[in-house]
C-alpha positions as MATLAB code, in Angstrom:
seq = 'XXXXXXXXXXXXXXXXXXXXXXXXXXXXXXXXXXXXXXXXXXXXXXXXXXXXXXXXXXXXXXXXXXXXXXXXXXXXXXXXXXXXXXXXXXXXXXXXXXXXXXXXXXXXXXXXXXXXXXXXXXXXXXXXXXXXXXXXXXXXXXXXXXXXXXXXXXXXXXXXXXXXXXXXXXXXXXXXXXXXXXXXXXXXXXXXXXXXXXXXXXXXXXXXXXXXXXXXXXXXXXXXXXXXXXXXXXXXXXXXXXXXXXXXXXXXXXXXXXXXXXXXXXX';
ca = [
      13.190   16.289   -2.380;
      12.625   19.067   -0.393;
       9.227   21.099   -0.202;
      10.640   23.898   -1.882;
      11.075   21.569   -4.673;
       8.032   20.053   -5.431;
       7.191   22.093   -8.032;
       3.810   23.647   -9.727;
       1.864   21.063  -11.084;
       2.581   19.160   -7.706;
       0.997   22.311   -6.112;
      -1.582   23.091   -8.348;
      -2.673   19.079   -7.728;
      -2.728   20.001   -4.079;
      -4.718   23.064   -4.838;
      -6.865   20.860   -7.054;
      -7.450   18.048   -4.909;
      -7.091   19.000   -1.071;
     -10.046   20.725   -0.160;
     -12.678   18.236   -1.464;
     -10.602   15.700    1.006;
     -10.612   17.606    3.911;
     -14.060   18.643    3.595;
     -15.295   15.084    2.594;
     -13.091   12.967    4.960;
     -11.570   12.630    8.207;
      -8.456   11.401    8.146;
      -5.598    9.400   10.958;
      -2.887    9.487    9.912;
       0.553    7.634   11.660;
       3.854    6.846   11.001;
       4.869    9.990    9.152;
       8.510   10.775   10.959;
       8.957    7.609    8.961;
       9.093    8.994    5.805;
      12.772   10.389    4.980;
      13.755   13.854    5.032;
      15.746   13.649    2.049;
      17.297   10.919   -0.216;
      16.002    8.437   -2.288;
      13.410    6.160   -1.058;
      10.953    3.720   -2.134;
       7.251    3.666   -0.468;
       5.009    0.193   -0.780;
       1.613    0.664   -0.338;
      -1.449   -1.805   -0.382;
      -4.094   -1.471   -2.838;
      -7.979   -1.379   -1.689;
      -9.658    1.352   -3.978;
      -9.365    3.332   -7.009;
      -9.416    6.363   -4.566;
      -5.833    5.185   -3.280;
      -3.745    7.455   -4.541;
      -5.443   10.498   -3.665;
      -5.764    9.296   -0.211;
      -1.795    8.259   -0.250;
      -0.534   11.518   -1.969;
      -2.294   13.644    0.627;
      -0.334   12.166    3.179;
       2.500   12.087    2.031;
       2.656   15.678    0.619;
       2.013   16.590    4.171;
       5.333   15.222    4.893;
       7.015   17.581    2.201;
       8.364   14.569    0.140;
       5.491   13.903   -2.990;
       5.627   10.956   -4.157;
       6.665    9.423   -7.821;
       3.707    6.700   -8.631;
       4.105    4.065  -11.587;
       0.770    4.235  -13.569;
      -0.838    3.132  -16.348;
       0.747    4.627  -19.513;
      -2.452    5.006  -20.921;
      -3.361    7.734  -18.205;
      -0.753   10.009  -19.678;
      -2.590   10.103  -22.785;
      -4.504   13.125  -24.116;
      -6.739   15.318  -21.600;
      -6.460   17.374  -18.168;
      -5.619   14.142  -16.399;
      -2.488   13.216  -18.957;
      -1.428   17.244  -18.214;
      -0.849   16.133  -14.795;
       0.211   13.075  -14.773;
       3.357   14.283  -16.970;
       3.485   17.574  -15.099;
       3.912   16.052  -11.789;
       6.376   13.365  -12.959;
       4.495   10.118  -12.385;
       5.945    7.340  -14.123;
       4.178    5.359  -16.952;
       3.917    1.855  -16.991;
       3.770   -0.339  -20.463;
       2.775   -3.249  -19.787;
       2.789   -6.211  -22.103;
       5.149   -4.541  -24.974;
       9.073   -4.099  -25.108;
       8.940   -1.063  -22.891;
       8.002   -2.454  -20.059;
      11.231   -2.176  -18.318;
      11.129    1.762  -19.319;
       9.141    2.301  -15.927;
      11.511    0.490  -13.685;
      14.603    2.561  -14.909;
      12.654    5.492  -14.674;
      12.411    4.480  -10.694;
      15.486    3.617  -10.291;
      16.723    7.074  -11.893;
      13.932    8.804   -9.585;
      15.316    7.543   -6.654;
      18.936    7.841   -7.388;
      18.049   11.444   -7.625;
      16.822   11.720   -4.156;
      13.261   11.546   -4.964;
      10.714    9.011   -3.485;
       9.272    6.349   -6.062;
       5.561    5.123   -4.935;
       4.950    0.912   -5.660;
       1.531   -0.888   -5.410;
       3.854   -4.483   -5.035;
      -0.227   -6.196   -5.675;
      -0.027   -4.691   -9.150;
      -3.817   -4.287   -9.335;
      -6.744   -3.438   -6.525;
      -6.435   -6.553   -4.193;
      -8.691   -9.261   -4.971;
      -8.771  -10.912   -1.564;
     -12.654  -11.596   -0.190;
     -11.433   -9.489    2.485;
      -9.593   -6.786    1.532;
      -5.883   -7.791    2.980;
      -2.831   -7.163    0.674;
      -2.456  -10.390   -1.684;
       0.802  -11.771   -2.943;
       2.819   -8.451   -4.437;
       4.640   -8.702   -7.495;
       8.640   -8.075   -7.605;
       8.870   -4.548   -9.325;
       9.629   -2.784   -6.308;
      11.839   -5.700   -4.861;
      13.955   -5.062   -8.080;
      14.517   -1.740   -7.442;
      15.160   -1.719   -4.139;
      18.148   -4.320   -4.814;
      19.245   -2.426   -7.318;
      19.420    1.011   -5.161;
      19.675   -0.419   -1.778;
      17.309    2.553   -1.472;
      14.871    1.964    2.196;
      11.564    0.851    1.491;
       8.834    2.202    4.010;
       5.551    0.062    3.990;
       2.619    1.942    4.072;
      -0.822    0.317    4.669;
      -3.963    2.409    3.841;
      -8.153    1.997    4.928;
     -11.115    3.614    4.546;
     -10.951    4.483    0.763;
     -12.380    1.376    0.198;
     -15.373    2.282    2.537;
     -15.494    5.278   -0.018;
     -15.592    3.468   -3.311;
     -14.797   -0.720   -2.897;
     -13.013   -2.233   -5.591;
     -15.023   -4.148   -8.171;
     -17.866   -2.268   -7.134;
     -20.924   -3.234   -9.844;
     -22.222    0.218   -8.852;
     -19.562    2.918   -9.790;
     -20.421    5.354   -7.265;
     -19.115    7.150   -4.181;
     -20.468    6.152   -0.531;
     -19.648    9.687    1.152;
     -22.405    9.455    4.339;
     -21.660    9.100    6.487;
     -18.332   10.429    6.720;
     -15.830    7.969    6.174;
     -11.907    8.171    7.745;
      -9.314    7.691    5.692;
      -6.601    5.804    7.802;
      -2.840    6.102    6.835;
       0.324    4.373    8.030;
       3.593    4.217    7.079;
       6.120    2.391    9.349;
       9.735    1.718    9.664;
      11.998    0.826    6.895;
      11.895   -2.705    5.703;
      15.135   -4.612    6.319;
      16.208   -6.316    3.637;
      20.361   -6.235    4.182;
      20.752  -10.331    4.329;
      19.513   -9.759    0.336;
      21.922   -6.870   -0.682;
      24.839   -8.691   -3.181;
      22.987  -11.606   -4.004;
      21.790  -12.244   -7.718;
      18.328  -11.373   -8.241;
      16.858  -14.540   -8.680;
      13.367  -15.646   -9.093;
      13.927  -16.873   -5.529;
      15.383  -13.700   -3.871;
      12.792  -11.449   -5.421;
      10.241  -13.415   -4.355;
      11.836  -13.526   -0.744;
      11.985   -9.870   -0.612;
       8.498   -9.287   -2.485;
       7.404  -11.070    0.356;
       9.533   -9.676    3.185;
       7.731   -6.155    2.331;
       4.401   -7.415    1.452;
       4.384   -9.100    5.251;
       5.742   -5.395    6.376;
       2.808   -4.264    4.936;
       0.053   -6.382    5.948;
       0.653   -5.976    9.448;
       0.713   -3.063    9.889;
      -2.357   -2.794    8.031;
      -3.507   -5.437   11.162;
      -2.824   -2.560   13.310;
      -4.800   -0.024   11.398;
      -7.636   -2.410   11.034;
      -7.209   -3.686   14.676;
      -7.894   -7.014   13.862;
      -5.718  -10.600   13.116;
      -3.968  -10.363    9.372;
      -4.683  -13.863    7.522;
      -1.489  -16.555    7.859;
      -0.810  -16.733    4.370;
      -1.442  -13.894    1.817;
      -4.241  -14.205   -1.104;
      -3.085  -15.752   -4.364;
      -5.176  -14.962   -6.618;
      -3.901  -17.273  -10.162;
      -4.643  -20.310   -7.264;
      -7.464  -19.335   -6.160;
      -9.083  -19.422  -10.177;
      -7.513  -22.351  -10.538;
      -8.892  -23.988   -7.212;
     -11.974  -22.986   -9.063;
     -11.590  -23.675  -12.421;
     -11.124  -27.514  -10.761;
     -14.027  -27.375   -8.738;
     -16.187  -26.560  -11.546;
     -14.662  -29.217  -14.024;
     -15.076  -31.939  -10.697;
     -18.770  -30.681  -10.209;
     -20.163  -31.670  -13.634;
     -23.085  -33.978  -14.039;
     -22.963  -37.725  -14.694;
     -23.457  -37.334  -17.932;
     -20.981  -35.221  -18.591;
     -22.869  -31.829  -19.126;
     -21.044  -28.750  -16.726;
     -23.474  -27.653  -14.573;
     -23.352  -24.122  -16.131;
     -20.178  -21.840  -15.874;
     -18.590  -20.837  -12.932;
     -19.732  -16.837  -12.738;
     -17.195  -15.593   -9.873;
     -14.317  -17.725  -12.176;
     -15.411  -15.719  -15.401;
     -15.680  -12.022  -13.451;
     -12.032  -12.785  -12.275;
     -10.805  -13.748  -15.908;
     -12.417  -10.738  -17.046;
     -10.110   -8.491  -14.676;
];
């Protein structure tokens, strides 16, 4: 998709939403001759804030390719914010009912069109102690199997400076000025998967092929040593559900319930 095609609600976003970001944030952004110049593609980006895709979708309109993101279908409901949403072609996401799958044809139409279809592969804001990408789920491996579309990692910091996830305080930390970093790097190859049945296995495989794409170059961004093995969030609950069963008095009485264990069930 060409600039000249992104169309008016895609502008009148950009209207909307540009100048508070360059006034209220610096910004470095790298990696952009990696984003295609035309054709279908697939972008998977790590998830650290709720001010993510207003810090991706700046970028990347500055490329002249706007990106396609799978949201919550409940978004696109009623309201200025469900105007847009539809208007600028995002792509809503039921999840838990029979039309869950409706999203990932949607993407896979998107991109056989030649337009660029945005994936969070964590599903949710990451819940690692440190803010590194955790284990990704396998939408976006799907599709990019079933387009053999290129997938560009992107890894993304400093909107989590801005507003960190899980925050008990719902505000904005402007001041000082915070940078919002951006990088997307080179395709991830994934031709030893192309023809082979989409098993449990091979999505996993490639899930984690472009997860470990993205994580380091999110290493470079943050300068700093990316953790061996990604977050896992379902094991980490149950490493505590254990510990809190195995720490229970003599006579039998739990010591009281395990508060970080019930904030995560809560999420």
């Amino acid at each position: 998709m060409s600039r000249r095609r992104i169309g008016f609600w895609y502008r009148l976003a950009a209207v909307i939403c540009k100048p508070p970001l360059l006034v209220l944030f610096k910004r470095e952004w790298r990696g952009m001759e990696n984003i295609p110049a035309d054709g279908g593609f697939i972008t998977a980006i790590n998830h650290n804030s709720y001010l993510d895709p207003l810090s991706y979708a700046h970028y990347q309109y500055n490329t002249g390719r706007v990106p396609r993101f799978l949201a919550k279908s409940g978004l696109f409901k009623g309201g200025f914010v469900g105007l847009m949403m539809r208007g600028t072609g995002q792509i809503p996401v039921y999840r838990e009912s029979a039309d869950a799958a409706v999203a990932f044809r949607a993407a896979v139409e998107a991109i056989n069109k030649g337009e660029c279809v945005a994936f969070y592969p964590e599903g949710t804001l990451t819940r690692d102690p440190d803010m590194w990408p955790m284990q990704g789920k396998t939408g976006a491996a799907r599709v990019a199997l079933l387009t053999k579309a290129p997938v560009i990692p992107v890894a993304q910091w400093g909107a989590n400076e801005v507003m960190p996830p899980y925050a008990k305080e719902k505000k904005l930390r402007l001041f000082p000025r915070k940078t919002l970093r951006v990088q997307a790097g080179p395709p991830v190859d994934l031709s030893e998967f192309y023809g082979k049945e989409p098993t449990a296995e091979v999505l996993r495989a490639v899930t984690d092929r472009i997860m470990a794409d993205i994580t380091g170059l999110l290493a470079e961004v943050r300068q700093e040593p990316a953790p061996a093995e990604p977050y896992d969030h379902r094991k980490a609950v149950a490493a505590r559900r254990r510990e809190s069963k195995g720490s229970q008095a003599p006579n039998g009485t739990p010591p009281g319930p395990d508060p970080k264990a019930q904030e995560d069930e809560g999420k």
